[in-house]
Amino acid sequence: MLLALGLTSCEKDEIKSESVINVDSYQKNAFDKWLEVNFVNPYNIDFKYRYEEIESDYYYYTVPANMDNAIVMAHLVKYLCMETYNEVAGIEFTRSNFPKMFYLIGEWEYRNNGSFILGTAEGGKKILLAGINWLNYVLDGSYDSSYDIAGGLNHYYIKTIHHEFTHILNQTQDFPTSFREISGAKYVSDSQFSEPFVSVYLKRGFISAYAQTNYNEDFAEMVSEYVTHTPEWWEAQMKAAEGVYEDDPDQSQTGRALIEQKLDIVRSYMHDTWNIDIDELRNCILTRQANVVAGKIDLHDISVD
């Protein structure tokens, strides 16, 4: 049936069928040539948009990424992620530290606790990005009424990339153990998806509900939430974190105080280990994100000189 669908699609649009079935040999299309110029040659990064079961997680049902959305995502990864690190840390940093593979799948990876996986980082070498087939709905604001276009783009995709890249940096150079001690026994693993944790995370000293999973996720959430949101958004979170959640063990400090201690460590780690100013990185990301939302960047252009 899959082959039949591929052949039917081929009659209408030969390129789109290539994102459905990964074949051992294929002729490079315009997108492949654009990826070669923008990912392979400057960074030695393989941007896989054709479906390859071996690159997927066998624990989840996965589907191919839509070709048009894959093109848009390639532009977003390049413009909002890789080039932001070029700007603040230099292209050699990006070449040396960014994963050598991005792999796209069309649907989120749904878990049996009601959550779904937005992306994963594997061994410092690969980032999987899920839910690509929802990207056009996020960009037109129709996917989730909780977010405007910028917020939805951040929540479902861009923050995920910066989160996963932070894991890769941590796998290369670990962050200080003092970070782990701030929240100590307050990490709750998968219970962060249920009440009361899904509601009281700020007062518990976590910047997101997901940050309560473990200290590795906490650190990555601190970085990714900070650099993809405005100072006004961050201060609003800090205001909401000023209380104390009394049911926590040893909750002698407000959530705000705990988060700000973590931010100090994050700031020092990124500066001292990677020579990155997270405020400069945030300004760069927000400026570029505003350009995307304003339609100043052509996310569909795959022409090459």
PDB file of C-alpha atoms in Angstrom:
ATOM      1  CA  MET A   1       0.000   0.000   0.000  1.00  0.00           C
ATOM      2  CA  LEU A   2       2.854   2.357   0.839  1.00  0.00           C
ATOM      3  CA  LEU A   3       4.431   1.717  -2.547  1.00  0.00           C
ATOM      4  CA  ALA A   4       1.112   2.362  -4.247  1.00  0.00           C
ATOM      5  CA  LEU A   5       0.755   5.662  -2.422  1.00  0.00           C
ATOM      6  CA  GLY A   6       4.250   6.603  -3.428  1.00  0.00           C
ATOM      7  CA  LEU A   7       3.566   5.850  -7.082  1.00  0.00           C
ATOM      8  CA  THR A   8       0.313   7.779  -7.034  1.00  0.00           C
ATOM      9  CA  SER A   9       2.051  10.777  -5.493  1.00  0.00           C
ATOM     10  CA  CYS A  10       4.839  10.477  -8.023  1.00  0.00           C
ATOM     11  CA  GLU A  11       2.443  11.186 -10.884  1.00  0.00           C
ATOM     12  CA  LYS A  12       1.584  14.555  -9.284  1.00  0.00           C
ATOM     13  CA  ASP A  13       4.862  15.571  -7.708  1.00  0.00           C
ATOM     14  CA  GLU A  14       7.935  13.443  -8.115  1.00  0.00           C
ATOM     15  CA  ILE A  15       9.866  15.212  -5.353  1.00  0.00           C
ATOM     16  CA  LYS A  16       7.287  14.638  -2.622  1.00  0.00           C
ATOM     17  CA  SER A  17       7.305  10.877  -3.101  1.00  0.00           C
ATOM     18  CA  GLU A  18      10.994  10.813  -2.200  1.00  0.00           C
ATOM     19  CA  SER A  19      10.271  11.920   1.366  1.00  0.00           C
ATOM     20  CA  VAL A  20       7.934   8.954   1.872  1.00  0.00           C
ATOM     21  CA  ILE A  21      10.152   6.060   0.887  1.00  0.00           C
ATOM     22  CA  ASN A  22      13.885   5.980   1.418  1.00  0.00           C
ATOM     23  CA  VAL A  23      15.508   4.198  -1.489  1.00  0.00           C
ATOM     24  CA  ASP A  24      19.082   3.065  -1.811  1.00  0.00           C
ATOM     25  CA  SER A  25      19.663   5.199  -4.877  1.00  0.00           C
ATOM     26  CA  TYR A  26      17.931   8.357  -6.023  1.00  0.00           C
ATOM     27  CA  GLN A  27      18.637  11.366  -8.140  1.00  0.00           C
ATOM     28  CA  LYS A  28      19.356  14.517  -6.154  1.00  0.00           C
ATOM     29  CA  ASN A  29      16.511  16.984  -6.300  1.00  0.00           C
ATOM     30  CA  ALA A  30      16.661  20.755  -5.757  1.00  0.00           C
ATOM     31  CA  PHE A  31      16.306  20.369  -1.993  1.00  0.00           C
ATOM     32  CA  ASP A  32      19.180  17.871  -1.817  1.00  0.00           C
ATOM     33  CA  LYS A  33      21.386  20.347  -3.680  1.00  0.00           C
ATOM     34  CA  TRP A  34      20.327  23.175  -1.340  1.00  0.00           C
ATOM     35  CA  LEU A  35      21.145  20.996   1.687  1.00  0.00           C
ATOM     36  CA  GLU A  36      24.529  20.198   0.225  1.00  0.00           C
ATOM     37  CA  VAL A  37      25.340  23.899  -0.098  1.00  0.00           C
ATOM     38  CA  ASN A  38      23.885  24.952   3.268  1.00  0.00           C
ATOM     39  CA  PHE A  39      24.480  21.961   5.563  1.00  0.00           C
ATOM     40  CA  VAL A  40      26.947  19.472   4.102  1.00  0.00           C
ATOM     41  CA  ASN A  41      29.637  21.738   2.667  1.00  0.00           C
ATOM     42  CA  PRO A  42      29.903  24.354   5.467  1.00  0.00           C
ATOM     43  CA  TYR A  43      29.142  22.098   8.476  1.00  0.00           C
ATOM     44  CA  ASN A  44      29.417  18.453   7.370  1.00  0.00           C
ATOM     45  CA  ILE A  45      25.861  17.946   8.682  1.00  0.00           C
ATOM     46  CA  ASP A  46      23.512  15.370   7.174  1.00  0.00           C
ATOM     47  CA  PHE A  47      19.948  16.708   7.195  1.00  0.00           C
ATOM     48  CA  LYS A  48      17.839  13.579   6.700  1.00  0.00           C
ATOM     49  CA  TYR A  49      14.278  14.251   5.591  1.00  0.00           C
ATOM     50  CA  ARG A  50      13.643  10.980   3.756  1.00  0.00           C
ATOM     51  CA  TYR A  51      12.142   8.331   5.975  1.00  0.00           C
ATOM     52  CA  GLU A  52      14.620   5.771   7.303  1.00  0.00           C
ATOM     53  CA  GLU A  53      13.203   3.308   9.785  1.00  0.00           C
ATOM     54  CA  ILE A  54      16.636   2.539  11.222  1.00  0.00           C
ATOM     55  CA  GLU A  55      16.999   6.189  12.299  1.00  0.00           C
ATOM     56  CA  SER A  56      13.646   6.088  14.110  1.00  0.00           C
ATOM     57  CA  ASP A  57      12.855   4.794  17.579  1.00  0.00           C
ATOM     58  CA  TYR A  58      11.225   1.372  17.280  1.00  0.00           C
ATOM     59  CA  TYR A  59       9.270   1.977  20.492  1.00  0.00           C
ATOM     60  CA  TYR A  60       7.018   4.500  18.710  1.00  0.00           C
ATOM     61  CA  TYR A  61       4.857   4.590  15.625  1.00  0.00           C
ATOM     62  CA  THR A  62       6.595   6.978  13.238  1.00  0.00           C
ATOM     63  CA  VAL A  63       5.672   8.417   9.857  1.00  0.00           C
ATOM     64  CA  PRO A  64       7.583  10.296   7.144  1.00  0.00           C
ATOM     65  CA  ALA A  65       8.018  14.045   7.176  1.00  0.00           C
ATOM     66  CA  ASN A  66       6.140  16.121   4.638  1.00  0.00           C
ATOM     67  CA  MET A  67       8.518  17.470   1.999  1.00  0.00           C
ATOM     68  CA  ASP A  68       7.320  21.072   2.082  1.00  0.00           C
ATOM     69  CA  ASN A  69       7.524  21.209   5.873  1.00  0.00           C
ATOM     70  CA  ALA A  70      10.973  19.615   5.799  1.00  0.00           C
ATOM     71  CA  ILE A  71      12.188  22.474   3.611  1.00  0.00           C
ATOM     72  CA  VAL A  72      10.788  25.030   6.050  1.00  0.00           C
ATOM     73  CA  MET A  73      12.337  23.215   9.007  1.00  0.00           C
ATOM     74  CA  ALA A  74      15.746  23.139   7.305  1.00  0.00           C
ATOM     75  CA  HIS A  75      15.566  26.924   6.939  1.00  0.00           C
ATOM     76  CA  LEU A  76      14.510  27.321  10.590  1.00  0.00           C
ATOM     77  CA  VAL A  77      17.310  25.090  11.879  1.00  0.00           C
ATOM     78  CA  LYS A  78      19.836  27.019   9.819  1.00  0.00           C
ATOM     79  CA  TYR A  79      18.558  30.542  10.512  1.00  0.00           C
ATOM     80  CA  LEU A  80      17.308  30.307  14.120  1.00  0.00           C
ATOM     81  CA  CYS A  81      19.784  27.808  15.516  1.00  0.00           C
ATOM     82  CA  MET A  82      23.027  27.154  13.681  1.00  0.00           C
ATOM     83  CA  GLU A  83      23.567  30.716  12.489  1.00  0.00           C
ATOM     84  CA  THR A  84      22.758  32.174  15.912  1.00  0.00           C
ATOM     85  CA  TYR A  85      25.705  30.212  17.328  1.00  0.00           C
ATOM     86  CA  ASN A  86      27.818  31.341  14.376  1.00  0.00           C
ATOM     87  CA  GLU A  87      27.016  34.910  15.339  1.00  0.00           C
ATOM     88  CA  VAL A  88      27.816  34.665  19.053  1.00  0.00           C
ATOM     89  CA  ALA A  89      30.505  31.946  19.129  1.00  0.00           C
ATOM     90  CA  GLY A  90      31.909  31.706  15.619  1.00  0.00           C
ATOM     91  CA  ILE A  91      31.354  29.244  12.819  1.00  0.00           C
ATOM     92  CA  GLU A  92      34.150  26.960  14.051  1.00  0.00           C
ATOM     93  CA  PHE A  93      32.186  26.413  17.271  1.00  0.00           C
ATOM     94  CA  THR A  94      29.145  25.384  15.246  1.00  0.00           C
ATOM     95  CA  ARG A  95      31.175  23.128  12.981  1.00  0.00           C
ATOM     96  CA  SER A  96      32.843  21.436  15.930  1.00  0.00           C
ATOM     97  CA  ASN A  97      29.864  21.014  18.238  1.00  0.00           C
ATOM     98  CA  PHE A  98      26.619  20.829  16.317  1.00  0.00           C
ATOM     99  CA  PRO A  99      25.412  17.261  15.718  1.00  0.00           C
ATOM    100  CA  LYS A 100      26.363  15.749  12.398  1.00  0.00           C
ATOM    101  CA  MET A 101      22.823  14.602  11.684  1.00  0.00           C
ATOM    102  CA  PHE A 102      19.298  15.950  11.889  1.00  0.00           C
ATOM    103  CA  TYR A 103      16.571  13.400  11.267  1.00  0.00           C
ATOM    104  CA  LEU A 104      12.948  14.428  10.711  1.00  0.00           C
ATOM    105  CA  ILE A 105       9.777  12.424  11.306  1.00  0.00           C
ATOM    106  CA  GLY A 106       6.267  13.579  10.598  1.00  0.00           C
ATOM    107  CA  GLU A 107       4.444  12.816  13.844  1.00  0.00           C
ATOM    108  CA  TRP A 108       5.236  13.338  17.501  1.00  0.00           C
ATOM    109  CA  GLU A 109       6.386  10.291  19.474  1.00  0.00           C
ATOM    110  CA  TYR A 110       3.435   9.641  21.778  1.00  0.00           C
ATOM    111  CA  ARG A 111       3.993   8.116  25.216  1.00  0.00           C
ATOM    112  CA  ASN A 112       1.506   6.164  27.324  1.00  0.00           C
ATOM    113  CA  ASN A 113       1.423   8.827  30.058  1.00  0.00           C
ATOM    114  CA  GLY A 114      -0.333  11.371  27.862  1.00  0.00           C
ATOM    115  CA  SER A 115       2.816  13.250  26.819  1.00  0.00           C
ATOM    116  CA  PHE A 116       4.668  13.225  23.530  1.00  0.00           C
ATOM    117  CA  ILE A 117       8.300  13.655  22.559  1.00  0.00           C
ATOM    118  CA  LEU A 118       9.282  16.744  20.564  1.00  0.00           C
ATOM    119  CA  GLY A 119      12.861  15.698  19.921  1.00  0.00           C
ATOM    120  CA  THR A 120      15.836  13.758  21.202  1.00  0.00           C
ATOM    121  CA  ALA A 121      19.634  14.026  21.188  1.00  0.00           C
ATOM    122  CA  GLU A 122      21.704  10.894  20.759  1.00  0.00           C
ATOM    123  CA  GLY A 123      25.325  10.569  21.731  1.00  0.00           C
ATOM    124  CA  GLY A 124      26.210  14.110  20.757  1.00  0.00           C
ATOM    125  CA  LYS A 125      25.905  13.198  17.086  1.00  0.00           C
ATOM    126  CA  LYS A 126      22.228  13.296  16.136  1.00  0.00           C
ATOM    127  CA  ILE A 127      19.102  15.324  16.847  1.00  0.00           C
ATOM    128  CA  LEU A 128      15.716  13.840  16.002  1.00  0.00           C
ATOM    129  CA  LEU A 129      12.975  16.381  15.344  1.00  0.00           C
ATOM    130  CA  ALA A 130       9.412  15.085  15.515  1.00  0.00           C
ATOM    131  CA  GLY A 131       6.025  16.491  14.540  1.00  0.00           C
ATOM    132  CA  ILE A 132       7.239  18.028  11.279  1.00  0.00           C
ATOM    133  CA  ASN A 133       3.862  17.461   9.629  1.00  0.00           C
ATOM    134  CA  TRP A 134       2.281  19.902  12.109  1.00  0.00           C
ATOM    135  CA  LEU A 135       4.733  22.702  11.322  1.00  0.00           C
ATOM    136  CA  ASN A 136       2.544  24.522   8.798  1.00  0.00           C
ATOM    137  CA  TYR A 137      -0.336  24.592  11.327  1.00  0.00           C
ATOM    138  CA  VAL A 138       1.965  26.010  14.004  1.00  0.00           C
ATOM    139  CA  LEU A 139       3.178  28.699  11.612  1.00  0.00           C
ATOM    140  CA  ASP A 140      -0.339  29.786  10.679  1.00  0.00           C
ATOM    141  CA  GLY A 141      -1.410  29.812  14.350  1.00  0.00           C
ATOM    142  CA  SER A 142      -4.082  27.129  14.014  1.00  0.00           C
ATOM    143  CA  TYR A 143      -2.385  24.244  15.844  1.00  0.00           C
ATOM    144  CA  ASP A 144      -2.552  25.431  19.464  1.00  0.00           C
ATOM    145  CA  SER A 145      -4.541  28.447  20.635  1.00  0.00           C
ATOM    146  CA  SER A 146      -2.352  28.655  23.755  1.00  0.00           C
ATOM    147  CA  TYR A 147       0.422  30.252  21.700  1.00  0.00           C
ATOM    148  CA  ASP A 148       0.857  32.957  19.111  1.00  0.00           C
ATOM    149  CA  ILE A 149       2.965  32.035  16.079  1.00  0.00           C
ATOM    150  CA  ALA A 150       6.267  32.888  17.747  1.00  0.00           C
ATOM    151  CA  GLY A 151       5.291  31.058  20.929  1.00  0.00           C
ATOM    152  CA  GLY A 152       4.141  27.954  19.088  1.00  0.00           C
ATOM    153  CA  LEU A 153       7.233  27.897  16.922  1.00  0.00           C
ATOM    154  CA  ASN A 154       9.382  28.151  20.035  1.00  0.00           C
ATOM    155  CA  HIS A 155       7.477  25.645  22.129  1.00  0.00           C
ATOM    156  CA  TYR A 156       7.220  22.871  19.582  1.00  0.00           C
ATOM    157  CA  TYR A 157      10.402  23.265  17.550  1.00  0.00           C
ATOM    158  CA  ILE A 158      13.007  25.971  18.173  1.00  0.00           C
ATOM    159  CA  LYS A 159      13.245  25.573  21.946  1.00  0.00           C
ATOM    160  CA  THR A 160      13.471  21.827  21.366  1.00  0.00           C
ATOM    161  CA  ILE A 161      16.515  22.247  19.123  1.00  0.00           C
ATOM    162  CA  HIS A 162      18.284  24.500  21.631  1.00  0.00           C
ATOM    163  CA  HIS A 163      17.308  22.097  24.429  1.00  0.00           C
ATOM    164  CA  GLU A 164      18.734  19.102  22.605  1.00  0.00           C
ATOM    165  CA  PHE A 165      21.857  20.999  21.579  1.00  0.00           C
ATOM    166  CA  THR A 166      22.421  21.871  25.243  1.00  0.00           C
ATOM    167  CA  HIS A 167      22.400  18.130  25.988  1.00  0.00           C
ATOM    168  CA  ILE A 168      25.078  17.696  23.347  1.00  0.00           C
ATOM    169  CA  LEU A 169      27.217  20.431  24.890  1.00  0.00           C
ATOM    170  CA  ASN A 170      26.756  18.801  28.313  1.00  0.00           C
ATOM    171  CA  GLN A 171      27.754  15.424  26.913  1.00  0.00           C
ATOM    172  CA  THR A 172      30.977  17.017  25.677  1.00  0.00           C
ATOM    173  CA  GLN A 173      31.710  19.130  28.768  1.00  0.00           C
ATOM    174  CA  ASP A 174      29.579  18.405  31.817  1.00  0.00           C
ATOM    175  CA  PHE A 175      28.079  21.228  33.860  1.00  0.00           C
ATOM    176  CA  PRO A 176      29.097  21.770  37.517  1.00  0.00           C
ATOM    177  CA  THR A 177      27.774  19.311  40.091  1.00  0.00           C
ATOM    178  CA  SER A 178      26.620  22.281  42.169  1.00  0.00           C
ATOM    179  CA  PHE A 179      23.698  22.652  39.768  1.00  0.00           C
ATOM    180  CA  ARG A 180      22.424  19.190  40.691  1.00  0.00           C
ATOM    181  CA  GLU A 181      22.420  20.040  44.376  1.00  0.00           C
ATOM    182  CA  ILE A 182      20.099  23.039  44.141  1.00  0.00           C
ATOM    183  CA  SER A 183      16.940  20.975  43.670  1.00  0.00           C
ATOM    184  CA  GLY A 184      18.393  17.765  45.088  1.00  0.00           C
ATOM    185  CA  ALA A 185      15.590  15.341  45.931  1.00  0.00           C
ATOM    186  CA  LYS A 186      12.868  17.441  44.273  1.00  0.00           C
ATOM    187  CA  TYR A 187      13.118  15.780  40.871  1.00  0.00           C
ATOM    188  CA  VAL A 188      10.029  13.653  40.226  1.00  0.00           C
ATOM    189  CA  SER A 189      10.730  11.826  36.939  1.00  0.00           C
ATOM    190  CA  ASP A 190       7.539  11.204  34.924  1.00  0.00           C
ATOM    191  CA  SER A 191       5.340  12.458  37.754  1.00  0.00           C
ATOM    192  CA  GLN A 192       5.962  15.947  36.381  1.00  0.00           C
ATOM    193  CA  PHE A 193       3.175  15.210  33.890  1.00  0.00           C
ATOM    194  CA  SER A 194       0.583  14.956  36.691  1.00  0.00           C
ATOM    195  CA  GLU A 195      -0.731  17.189  39.443  1.00  0.00           C
ATOM    196  CA  PRO A 196       0.344  18.907  41.554  1.00  0.00           C
ATOM    197  CA  PHE A 197       3.677  19.092  39.735  1.00  0.00           C
ATOM    198  CA  VAL A 198       2.291  20.278  36.410  1.00  0.00           C
ATOM    199  CA  SER A 199       0.924  23.377  38.151  1.00  0.00           C
ATOM    200  CA  VAL A 200       3.428  24.286  40.871  1.00  0.00           C
ATOM    201  CA  TYR A 201       6.761  23.847  39.096  1.00  0.00           C
ATOM    202  CA  LEU A 202       7.737  27.529  39.308  1.00  0.00           C
ATOM    203  CA  LYS A 203       7.287  27.721  43.062  1.00  0.00           C
ATOM    204  CA  ARG A 204       9.225  24.469  43.335  1.00  0.00           C
ATOM    205  CA  GLY A 205      12.176  26.142  41.614  1.00  0.00           C
ATOM    206  CA  PHE A 206      11.832  24.858  38.047  1.00  0.00           C
ATOM    207  CA  ILE A 207      11.440  26.929  34.901  1.00  0.00           C
ATOM    208  CA  SER A 208       9.116  24.358  33.306  1.00  0.00           C
ATOM    209  CA  ALA A 209       7.168  21.285  34.307  1.00  0.00           C
ATOM    210  CA  TYR A 210       9.504  19.130  32.223  1.00  0.00           C
ATOM    211  CA  ALA A 211      12.525  20.493  34.095  1.00  0.00           C
ATOM    212  CA  GLN A 212      11.354  18.513  37.135  1.00  0.00           C
ATOM    213  CA  THR A 213      12.239  15.223  35.407  1.00  0.00           C
ATOM    214  CA  ASN A 214      15.937  15.158  36.384  1.00  0.00           C
ATOM    215  CA  TYR A 215      18.887  17.519  36.628  1.00  0.00           C
ATOM    216  CA  ASN A 216      19.969  16.965  33.009  1.00  0.00           C
ATOM    217  CA  GLU A 217      16.563  18.026  31.696  1.00  0.00           C
ATOM    218  CA  ASP A 218      16.488  20.849  34.240  1.00  0.00           C
ATOM    219  CA  PHE A 219      19.743  22.291  32.907  1.00  0.00           C
ATOM    220  CA  ALA A 220      18.694  21.985  29.255  1.00  0.00           C
ATOM    221  CA  GLU A 221      15.347  23.596  30.014  1.00  0.00           C
ATOM    222  CA  MET A 222      17.051  26.487  31.792  1.00  0.00           C
ATOM    223  CA  VAL A 223      19.179  27.244  28.752  1.00  0.00           C
ATOM    224  CA  SER A 224      16.520  26.728  26.081  1.00  0.00           C
ATOM    225  CA  GLU A 225      13.729  28.580  27.897  1.00  0.00           C
ATOM    226  CA  TYR A 226      16.011  31.527  28.626  1.00  0.00           C
ATOM    227  CA  VAL A 227      17.462  32.047  25.160  1.00  0.00           C
ATOM    228  CA  THR A 228      14.176  31.654  23.264  1.00  0.00           C
ATOM    229  CA  HIS A 229      12.030  34.023  25.364  1.00  0.00           C
ATOM    230  CA  THR A 230      11.968  37.745  25.953  1.00  0.00           C
ATOM    231  CA  PRO A 231      13.240  39.353  29.173  1.00  0.00           C
ATOM    232  CA  GLU A 232       9.628  40.346  29.901  1.00  0.00           C
ATOM    233  CA  TRP A 233       8.479  36.727  29.674  1.00  0.00           C
ATOM    234  CA  TRP A 234      11.301  35.608  31.939  1.00  0.00           C
ATOM    235  CA  GLU A 235      10.514  38.235  34.569  1.00  0.00           C
ATOM    236  CA  ALA A 236       6.846  37.195  34.504  1.00  0.00           C
ATOM    237  CA  GLN A 237       7.926  33.626  35.274  1.00  0.00           C
ATOM    238  CA  MET A 238      10.127  34.871  38.108  1.00  0.00           C
ATOM    239  CA  LYS A 239       7.210  36.837  39.587  1.00  0.00           C
ATOM    240  CA  ALA A 240       5.088  33.690  39.496  1.00  0.00           C
ATOM    241  CA  ALA A 241       7.930  31.771  41.185  1.00  0.00           C
ATOM    242  CA  GLU A 242       8.209  34.084  44.179  1.00  0.00           C
ATOM    243  CA  GLY A 243       6.098  31.874  46.427  1.00  0.00           C
ATOM    244  CA  VAL A 244       7.061  28.750  48.324  1.00  0.00           C
ATOM    245  CA  TYR A 245       5.614  25.291  47.725  1.00  0.00           C
ATOM    246  CA  GLU A 246       5.398  24.045  51.289  1.00  0.00           C
ATOM    247  CA  ASP A 247       4.892  20.353  50.480  1.00  0.00           C
ATOM    248  CA  ASP A 248       8.422  20.078  49.109  1.00  0.00           C
ATOM    249  CA  PRO A 249      11.138  18.741  51.391  1.00  0.00           C
ATOM    250  CA  ASP A 250      13.507  21.458  52.612  1.00  0.00           C
ATOM    251  CA  GLN A 251      11.767  24.273  50.754  1.00  0.00           C
ATOM    252  CA  SER A 252      13.481  27.088  52.640  1.00  0.00           C
ATOM    253  CA  GLN A 253      13.814  29.333  49.565  1.00  0.00           C
ATOM    254  CA  THR A 254      11.356  30.695  47.071  1.00  0.00           C
ATOM    255  CA  GLY A 255      11.127  29.196  43.623  1.00  0.00           C
ATOM    256  CA  ARG A 256      12.539  32.391  42.191  1.00  0.00           C
ATOM    257  CA  ALA A 257      15.644  32.183  44.371  1.00  0.00           C
ATOM    258  CA  LEU A 258      16.251  28.599  43.303  1.00  0.00           C
ATOM    259  CA  ILE A 259      15.806  29.323  39.594  1.00  0.00           C
ATOM    260  CA  GLU A 260      18.091  32.338  39.786  1.00  0.00           C
ATOM    261  CA  GLN A 261      20.787  30.227  41.455  1.00  0.00           C
ATOM    262  CA  LYS A 262      20.497  27.790  38.560  1.00  0.00           C
ATOM    263  CA  LEU A 263      20.661  30.619  36.033  1.00  0.00           C
ATOM    264  CA  ASP A 264      23.890  31.892  37.577  1.00  0.00           C
ATOM    265  CA  ILE A 265      25.474  28.470  37.061  1.00  0.00           C
ATOM    266  CA  VAL A 266      24.084  28.197  33.528  1.00  0.00           C
ATOM    267  CA  ARG A 267      25.420  31.637  32.662  1.00  0.00           C
ATOM    268  CA  SER A 268      28.887  30.858  34.022  1.00  0.00           C
ATOM    269  CA  TYR A 269      29.025  27.423  32.384  1.00  0.00           C
ATOM    270  CA  MET A 270      28.092  28.755  28.947  1.00  0.00           C
ATOM    271  CA  HIS A 271      30.555  31.633  29.239  1.00  0.00           C
ATOM    272  CA  ASP A 272      33.498  29.857  30.866  1.00  0.00           C
ATOM    273  CA  THR A 273      33.205  26.568  28.971  1.00  0.00           C
ATOM    274  CA  TRP A 274      31.959  27.708  25.561  1.00  0.00           C
ATOM    275  CA  ASN A 275      32.621  31.465  25.528  1.00  0.00           C
ATOM    276  CA  ILE A 276      28.917  32.140  24.914  1.00  0.00           C
ATOM    277  CA  ASP A 277      27.034  35.058  26.461  1.00  0.00           C
ATOM    278  CA  ILE A 278      23.481  33.751  26.859  1.00  0.00           C
ATOM    279  CA  ASP A 279      22.045  37.268  26.763  1.00  0.00           C
ATOM    280  CA  GLU A 280      23.741  37.924  23.444  1.00  0.00           C
ATOM    281  CA  LEU A 281      22.494  34.559  22.199  1.00  0.00           C
ATOM    282  CA  ARG A 282      18.956  35.399  23.305  1.00  0.00           C
ATOM    283  CA  ASN A 283      19.015  38.770  21.557  1.00  0.00           C
ATOM    284  CA  CYS A 284      20.215  37.135  18.369  1.00  0.00           C
ATOM    285  CA  ILE A 285      17.529  34.429  18.456  1.00  0.00           C
ATOM    286  CA  LEU A 286      14.712  36.876  19.227  1.00  0.00           C
ATOM    287  CA  THR A 287      15.769  39.262  16.449  1.00  0.00           C
ATOM    288  CA  ARG A 288      15.876  36.455  13.915  1.00  0.00           C
ATOM    289  CA  GLN A 289      12.611  34.997  15.181  1.00  0.00           C
ATOM    290  CA  ALA A 290      10.913  38.380  14.677  1.00  0.00           C
ATOM    291  CA  ASN A 291      12.188  38.359  11.093  1.00  0.00           C
ATOM    292  CA  VAL A 292      10.648  34.930  10.511  1.00  0.00           C
ATOM    293  CA  VAL A 293       7.282  35.887  11.992  1.00  0.00           C
ATOM    294  CA  ALA A 294       7.257  39.128   9.965  1.00  0.00           C
ATOM    295  CA  GLY A 295       7.774  37.124   6.769  1.00  0.00           C
ATOM    296  CA  LYS A 296      11.168  38.677   6.030  1.00  0.00           C
ATOM    297  CA  ILE A 297      12.795  35.265   5.512  1.00  0.00           C
ATOM    298  CA  ASP A 298      11.797  33.068   2.575  1.00  0.00           C
ATOM    299  CA  LEU A 299      11.433  29.657   4.197  1.00  0.00           C
ATOM    300  CA  HIS A 300      10.664  27.918   0.913  1.00  0.00           C
ATOM    301  CA  ASP A 301      13.545  29.089  -1.271  1.00  0.00           C
ATOM    302  CA  ILE A 302      15.822  26.202  -2.222  1.00  0.00           C
ATOM    303  CA  SER A 303      17.604  27.866  -5.104  1.00  0.00           C
ATOM    304  CA  VAL A 304      21.398  27.749  -5.175  1.00  0.00           C
ATOM    305  CA  ASP A 305      23.853  29.906  -7.058  1.00  0.00           C
TER     306      ASP A 305
END
